[in-house]
Coordinates of C-alpha atoms and ligand atoms in Angstrom, one line a residue:
M1 CA -48.9 120.8 -48.7
T2 CA -51.3 123.4 -50.1
L3 CA -50.9 124.5 -53.6
P4 CA -51.5 128.1 -54.5
L5 CA -54.8 128.8 -56.2
P6 CA -54.4 129.4 -59.9
K7 CA -54.4 133.1 -60.7
P8 CA -57.1 134.5 -63.0
L9 CA -55.9 135.0 -66.5
N10 CA -55.2 138.7 -65.9
S11 CA -55.6 140.4 -62.5
K12 CA -55.4 143.7 -64.3
P13 CA -58.5 145.1 -66.1
I14 CA -56.4 147.0 -68.7
L15 CA -54.7 143.8 -69.8
D16 CA -58.1 142.1 -70.2
A17 CA -59.3 145.0 -72.3
L18 CA -56.1 144.8 -74.4
A19 CA -56.8 141.1 -74.9
G20 CA -60.1 142.1 -76.5
K21 CA -62.4 141.4 -73.6
V22 CA -65.5 143.6 -73.1
L23 CA -65.6 144.5 -69.4
P24 CA -68.6 145.5 -67.3
R25 CA -67.0 149.0 -66.9
P26 CA -64.0 150.2 -68.9
P27 CA -60.7 150.6 -67.2
V28 CA -59.5 154.2 -67.2
W29 CA -56.3 156.2 -67.1
L30 CA -55.5 159.7 -68.6
M31 CA -52.8 160.8 -70.9
R32 CA -50.4 163.2 -69.0
Q33 CA -52.1 162.1 -65.7
A34 CA -48.9 162.9 -63.8
G35 CA -48.4 166.6 -64.2
R36 CA -49.2 170.2 -63.5
Y37 CA -52.9 169.9 -62.7
L38 CA -51.9 168.0 -59.5
P39 CA -50.9 170.3 -56.6
E40 CA -48.7 167.4 -55.2
Y41 CA -46.9 167.3 -58.6
R42 CA -46.3 171.1 -58.6
E43 CA -44.9 170.8 -55.1
L44 CA -42.6 168.0 -56.1
R45 CA -41.6 169.7 -59.3
A46 CA -40.6 172.8 -57.4
T47 CA -37.8 170.8 -55.7
S48 CA -35.9 170.6 -59.0
D49 CA -35.0 173.5 -61.2
S50 CA -34.7 171.5 -64.4
F51 CA -37.4 169.3 -66.0
M52 CA -34.8 167.0 -67.5
H53 CA -33.2 166.6 -64.1
F54 CA -36.6 165.7 -62.7
C55 CA -37.1 163.1 -65.5
F56 CA -33.7 161.6 -64.7
S57 CA -34.2 161.5 -61.0
P58 CA -35.6 158.0 -60.0
D59 CA -36.7 159.3 -56.7
L60 CA -38.7 162.3 -58.1
A61 CA -39.9 160.5 -61.3
S62 CA -41.1 157.5 -59.4
R63 CA -43.0 159.6 -56.9
A64 CA -44.6 161.6 -59.8
T65 CA -45.6 158.4 -61.5
L66 CA -47.4 157.1 -58.4
Q67 CA -49.2 160.4 -57.4
P68 CA -52.2 160.0 -59.7
I69 CA -52.6 156.4 -58.7
E70 CA -52.6 157.3 -55.0
R71 CA -55.1 160.1 -55.6
F72 CA -57.5 158.6 -58.1
G73 CA -56.8 154.8 -58.3
F74 CA -56.5 154.8 -62.1
D75 CA -56.2 151.4 -63.7
A76 CA -52.7 152.1 -65.1
A77 CA -49.7 154.2 -64.1
I78 CA -47.7 155.8 -66.9
L79 CA -44.0 156.2 -66.4
F80 CA -43.1 159.8 -65.6
S81 CA -40.6 160.9 -68.3
D82 CA -40.8 162.7 -71.7
I83 CA -40.6 161.8 -75.3
L84 CA -37.5 164.0 -75.7
V85 CA -35.2 161.9 -73.6
I86 CA -34.5 160.0 -76.9
P87 CA -32.9 163.1 -78.6
E88 CA -30.9 163.7 -75.4
A89 CA -29.7 160.1 -75.5
L90 CA -28.7 160.5 -79.1
G91 CA -26.5 163.5 -78.2
Q92 CA -28.9 166.4 -78.9
K93 CA -29.1 168.5 -75.7
V94 CA -32.7 169.2 -74.5
S95 CA -33.8 171.8 -72.1
F96 CA -37.2 173.2 -70.9
E97 CA -37.5 176.9 -70.5
Q98 CA -40.0 178.0 -67.8
G99 CA -43.4 178.3 -69.5
E100 CA -42.0 178.0 -73.0
G101 CA -41.7 174.3 -73.6
P102 CA -38.7 172.3 -75.0
R103 CA -35.6 173.8 -76.6
L104 CA -33.1 171.8 -78.6
Q105 CA -30.3 172.9 -81.0
P106 CA -32.3 172.6 -84.3
I107 CA -31.1 170.1 -86.9
G108 CA -31.1 171.9 -90.3
D109 CA -28.8 169.9 -92.5
A110 CA -26.5 166.9 -93.0
A111 CA -23.9 168.4 -90.6
G112 CA -26.5 168.7 -87.8
L113 CA -27.5 165.1 -88.4
S114 CA -23.9 163.9 -88.3
R115 CA -23.5 165.3 -84.8
L116 CA -25.9 162.7 -83.4
H117 CA -24.6 159.4 -82.0
D118 CA -24.9 156.4 -84.2
Q119 CA -26.9 154.6 -81.5
I120 CA -28.9 155.5 -78.5
D121 CA -26.9 155.8 -75.3
L122 CA -28.9 153.5 -73.0
K123 CA -26.5 154.2 -70.1
L124 CA -27.7 157.8 -70.0
L125 CA -31.3 156.4 -69.7
E126 CA -30.4 154.1 -66.8
P127 CA -32.3 156.4 -64.3
V128 CA -35.5 155.9 -66.3
F129 CA -35.1 152.1 -65.9
E130 CA -34.3 152.6 -62.3
T131 CA -37.6 154.6 -62.0
I132 CA -39.5 151.7 -63.5
D133 CA -37.9 149.3 -61.1
R134 CA -38.9 151.4 -58.1
V135 CA -42.5 152.0 -59.3
K136 CA -43.3 148.4 -60.1
G137 CA -42.7 147.4 -56.5
E138 CA -45.2 150.0 -55.3
L139 CA -48.1 149.5 -57.6
P140 CA -51.3 147.7 -56.4
D141 CA -51.8 144.3 -58.1
A142 CA -54.7 145.5 -60.4
V143 CA -52.8 148.5 -61.7
A144 CA -50.9 148.0 -65.0
F145 CA -47.7 149.9 -65.8
I146 CA -47.3 151.7 -69.1
G147 CA -44.0 152.8 -70.6
F148 CA -43.8 155.0 -73.7
C149 CA -41.8 156.7 -76.4
G150 CA -42.6 159.3 -79.0
A151 CA -43.0 158.0 -82.5
P152 CA -40.1 158.8 -84.8
W153 CA -42.1 161.4 -86.8
T154 CA -43.1 163.3 -83.7
V155 CA -39.7 163.2 -82.1
A156 CA -38.0 164.2 -85.3
S157 CA -40.3 167.2 -85.6
Y158 CA -38.9 168.6 -82.3
M159 CA -35.3 167.7 -83.3
I160 CA -35.6 169.6 -86.5
A161 CA -37.5 172.7 -85.3
G162 CA -35.7 172.7 -81.9
K163 CA -39.0 173.5 -80.2
G164 CA -42.8 172.9 -80.4
T165 CA -44.5 174.5 -83.4
P166 CA -48.3 174.6 -84.3
D167 CA -48.0 172.5 -87.5
Q168 CA -44.5 171.0 -87.6
A169 CA -43.7 173.1 -90.8
P170 CA -39.9 172.9 -90.3
A171 CA -39.9 169.1 -90.2
R172 CA -42.3 168.8 -93.1
L173 CA -40.1 171.1 -95.2
F174 CA -37.0 169.1 -94.2
A175 CA -38.7 165.8 -95.1
Y176 CA -39.9 167.2 -98.5
R177 CA -36.6 168.8 -99.4
Y178 CA -34.1 166.2 -98.1
P179 CA -36.0 162.9 -98.1
E180 CA -32.7 160.8 -97.9
L181 CA -31.4 162.7 -94.9
F182 CA -34.8 162.6 -93.3
E183 CA -34.9 158.8 -93.8
K184 CA -31.6 158.5 -92.0
L185 CA -32.9 160.4 -89.0
I186 CA -36.2 158.3 -88.9
G187 CA -34.2 155.1 -89.3
K188 CA -32.0 156.1 -86.3
L189 CA -35.1 156.9 -84.3
V190 CA -36.7 153.5 -85.1
S191 CA -33.7 151.6 -83.8
A192 CA -33.4 153.9 -80.8
S193 CA -37.1 153.5 -79.9
I194 CA -37.0 149.7 -80.2
D195 CA -33.9 149.5 -77.9
Y196 CA -35.5 152.0 -75.5
L197 CA -38.9 150.2 -75.3
V198 CA -37.3 146.8 -74.9
R199 CA -35.3 148.0 -72.0
Q200 CA -38.4 149.6 -70.4
I201 CA -40.2 146.3 -70.7
A202 CA -37.2 144.4 -69.3
A203 CA -37.3 146.9 -66.3
G204 CA -40.9 146.2 -65.6
V205 CA -43.6 147.9 -67.8
E206 CA -46.2 145.6 -69.3
I207 CA -47.6 148.0 -71.9
V208 CA -45.9 150.6 -74.1
Q209 CA -47.7 153.5 -75.8
I210 CA -46.2 155.1 -78.9
F211 CA -47.3 158.7 -79.1
D212 CA -47.4 160.1 -82.6
S213 CA -48.9 163.4 -81.5
W214 CA -48.2 165.1 -84.8
A215 CA -49.1 162.3 -87.3
G216 CA -52.2 164.3 -88.3
V217 CA -50.3 167.1 -90.2
L218 CA -49.0 164.7 -92.9
P219 CA -50.6 164.1 -96.3
G220 CA -51.2 160.4 -97.3
P221 CA -47.8 159.3 -98.8
A222 CA -45.8 161.2 -96.1
F223 CA -48.0 159.7 -93.4
R224 CA -47.3 156.2 -94.7
K225 CA -43.6 156.8 -94.9
W226 CA -42.9 158.8 -91.8
S227 CA -45.6 157.8 -89.4
L228 CA -47.1 154.4 -90.3
E229 CA -44.0 152.5 -91.5
P230 CA -41.7 153.6 -88.6
I231 CA -44.4 152.6 -86.0
L232 CA -44.9 149.3 -87.8
K233 CA -41.2 148.6 -87.6
I234 CA -41.1 149.5 -83.9
A235 CA -44.1 147.3 -83.1
Q236 CA -42.4 144.4 -85.0
G237 CA -39.1 145.0 -83.3
V238 CA -40.6 145.1 -79.8
K239 CA -42.8 142.1 -80.3
A240 CA -39.9 140.1 -81.8
K241 CA -38.0 140.6 -78.5
C242 CA -40.9 140.8 -76.1
P243 CA -43.8 138.8 -77.4
D244 CA -45.9 139.3 -74.2
A245 CA -45.6 143.1 -74.2
R246 CA -48.7 145.0 -75.2
I247 CA -48.6 148.0 -77.5
I248 CA -50.9 151.0 -77.8
A249 CA -50.4 153.3 -80.7
F250 CA -51.7 156.9 -80.7
P251 CA -51.4 158.3 -84.2
R252 CA -53.2 161.5 -83.4
G253 CA -55.5 163.2 -85.7
V254 CA -55.1 160.9 -88.7
A255 CA -58.9 160.6 -89.4
T256 CA -59.6 158.3 -92.3
H257 CA -56.0 156.9 -92.3
L258 CA -56.9 155.0 -89.1
M259 CA -58.2 152.0 -91.1
E260 CA -55.0 151.8 -93.2
F261 CA -53.0 152.1 -90.0
L262 CA -54.8 149.2 -88.5
D263 CA -54.5 147.1 -91.6
C264 CA -50.7 147.4 -91.5
V265 CA -49.6 147.8 -88.0
D266 CA -49.7 145.0 -85.4
I267 CA -50.7 146.6 -82.1
D268 CA -53.0 145.7 -79.2
A269 CA -55.0 149.0 -79.0
L270 CA -55.6 152.1 -80.9
G271 CA -55.6 155.5 -79.1
L272 CA -58.4 157.7 -80.5
N273 CA -58.0 161.4 -80.7
T274 CA -60.6 163.9 -79.6
S275 CA -62.3 164.4 -83.0
D276 CA -62.5 160.7 -84.0
N277 CA -66.1 159.7 -84.6
T278 CA -67.0 157.2 -81.8
R279 CA -70.0 155.8 -83.7
W280 CA -67.9 155.0 -86.7
V281 CA -65.2 153.6 -84.4
A282 CA -67.8 151.3 -82.7
Q283 CA -69.0 150.1 -86.1
Y284 CA -65.8 149.6 -88.0
I285 CA -62.9 149.5 -85.6
Q286 CA -63.9 147.8 -82.3
G287 CA -64.8 144.5 -84.0
R288 CA -61.1 144.1 -84.7
K289 CA -59.2 146.2 -82.1
T290 CA -59.4 147.5 -78.6
V291 CA -59.7 151.3 -78.6
Q292 CA -58.7 153.9 -76.1
G293 CA -60.1 157.4 -75.7
N294 CA -61.4 160.0 -76.4
L295 CA -63.0 162.6 -74.1
D296 CA -62.1 166.1 -75.1
P297 CA -59.6 167.5 -72.5
L298 CA -61.5 170.9 -72.8
V299 CA -64.7 169.1 -71.7
L300 CA -62.9 167.8 -68.7
L301 CA -61.7 171.3 -68.0
T302 CA -65.2 172.7 -68.3
G303 CA -66.9 170.2 -65.9
G304 CA -70.6 170.4 -65.1
D305 CA -73.4 168.9 -67.2
S306 CA -71.4 168.9 -70.4
L307 CA -68.8 166.7 -68.7
E308 CA -71.3 164.3 -67.4
S309 CA -73.2 164.0 -70.7
E310 CA -70.0 163.6 -72.8
V311 CA -68.7 160.9 -70.5
R312 CA -72.0 159.1 -70.7
R313 CA -72.2 159.4 -74.5
I314 CA -68.7 157.9 -74.9
L315 CA -69.5 155.1 -72.5
Y316 CA -72.7 154.4 -74.4
E317 CA -71.0 154.4 -77.8
L318 CA -67.9 152.5 -77.0
S319 CA -68.7 150.1 -74.1
A320 CA -70.1 147.3 -76.3
G321 CA -66.6 146.6 -77.6
P322 CA -63.1 146.3 -76.1
F323 CA -62.5 149.7 -74.6
I324 CA -60.2 151.7 -72.3
F325 CA -61.5 155.1 -71.2
N326 CA -59.0 158.0 -71.7
L327 CA -58.9 161.5 -73.0
G328 CA -58.4 162.4 -76.7
H329 CA -55.2 164.2 -75.8
G330 CA -53.3 165.1 -72.7
I331 CA -55.0 166.6 -69.6
L332 CA -54.6 170.4 -69.5
P333 CA -52.7 171.9 -66.5
S334 CA -55.7 174.1 -65.5
T335 CA -58.1 171.1 -65.1
P336 CA -59.8 171.1 -61.7
I337 CA -59.2 168.0 -59.6
E338 CA -63.0 167.7 -58.9
H339 CA -63.7 167.3 -62.6
V340 CA -61.4 164.3 -62.7
E341 CA -63.2 162.9 -59.6
K342 CA -66.6 163.5 -61.2
M343 CA -65.5 161.8 -64.5
L344 CA -64.4 158.8 -62.5
R345 CA -67.7 158.6 -60.6
V346 CA -69.7 158.6 -63.8
I347 CA -67.4 155.9 -65.3
R348 CA -67.4 153.7 -62.2
G349 CA -71.1 154.1 -61.7
Ligands
LIG401 O1 -42.5 171.3 -65.8 C1 -43.3 170.5 -66.3 O2 -44.2 170.0 -65.5 C2 -43.3 170.3 -67.7 C3 -44.6 169.8 -68.3 C4 -44.3 168.4 -68.9 C5 -44.7 167.2 -68.3 C6 -45.5 167.0 -67.0 C7 -43.6 168.1 -70.1 C8 -42.9 169.0 -71.0 N1 -43.6 166.7 -70.2 C9 -44.3 166.1 -69.2 C10 -44.4 164.6 -68.9 C11 -44.8 163.8 -70.1 N2 -44.7 164.1 -71.4 C12 -45.3 162.4 -70.0 C13 -45.4 161.6 -68.6 C14 -46.5 162.0 -67.7 C15 -47.9 161.5 -68.0 O3 -48.3 161.2 -69.2 O4 -48.6 161.3 -67.0 C16 -45.6 162.0 -71.2 C17 -46.3 160.7 -71.7 C18 -45.2 163.0 -72.1 C19 -45.3 162.9 -73.6 C20 -45.0 164.0 -74.5 N3 -44.1 165.1 -74.3 C21 -45.6 164.2 -75.7 C22 -46.6 163.2 -76.4 C23 -48.0 163.4 -75.8 C24 -48.7 164.7 -76.2 O5 -49.1 165.4 -75.2 O6 -48.9 164.9 -77.4 C25 -45.1 165.4 -76.3 C26 -45.5 166.0 -77.7 C27 -44.1 165.9 -75.4 C28 -43.3 167.1 -75.6 C29 -43.4 168.1 -74.5 N4 -42.9 167.9 -73.2 C30 -43.3 168.9 -72.4 C31 -44.1 169.8 -73.2 C32 -44.7 171.1 -72.6 C33 -44.2 169.3 -74.5 C34 -45.0 169.8 -75.6 C35 -44.2 170.9 -76.3 C36 -44.9 171.6 -77.5 O7 -45.3 170.9 -78.4 O8 -44.9 172.8 -77.4

């Protein structure tokens, strides 16, 4: 009888980087890597007239998840979905107007809040778990699978404004004026996010990323209460039920609060935003935590020599510590494919 050879600790470079290993070349994936800059995505998207329907179709969402892997061979796939499926599963209808972004019935007061379900309706999210199940059978061995949710503050900001805004003023006003009500909403989103992420992990993702895209608009005390603490609770809740799952947090634009965030929140990697100082990160953060980031999406869009020199600079400054190459925010829809190819050539050497 021949015994199977023992497997290496991790056959996936991203899991090694998340375990704190420094690799000869960093693994790479891109935020929003499945999306409108890909012609094959635009073609697939055109087969469905509603974005939410697309997200809730396991056939379409699984194909969209796999497209950037097939084209570029990234080191991770990210589930194709949206952070706003949580409000939908809490009973707040979400739609996407062509070219205008999300639309929800805004929550302005206690009555609006009381219309939400007490708990997330996981049955409604069954197609998302089905998408995960389909994708995991298709991924190459070395490619990791990332699930995600929006952090409570970012999701709440869309639930309150009913749409995207430049500075989340409606949610900030709501939180300052009605802190008890806001706390209820955040508490509901914390529980919903834990339940949702645990189910994603049970369905087959190995890593979850928590996007707090709007953390950077909050002053210190509000940042602690509405961004840091809820993410801390989600990380604890997920790790309590799924100790092997890996967590990446992306508290975007929080500048000097990063250190406090790391002191408090138990995560496996920190997502850097475009303006985070990579030399400071190398000196003060990478000794204790894997980082992910942070090429400016506008540099990727620009291409040419500035792309090459920025990719080289980031590699030079962050490759001595545990590191996953990514953008500092999502890829822009007008980014040329050749620029992504060029970026990968520079990273892969
Ligand atoms: O028709 C379309 O193609 C709509 C465009 C689109 C796409 C491709 C939206 C609408 N969402 C998505 C997918 C998506 N969204 C993914 C999975 C794909 C991937 O990453 O490859 C993820 C992780 C998200 C996350 C998301 N949605 C965030 C957090 C990350 C970030 O970019 O800050 C946020 C804030 C959203 C809300 C949202 N969804 C879509 C849009 C246009 C927006 C932003 C709205 C606004 O602020 O105006």
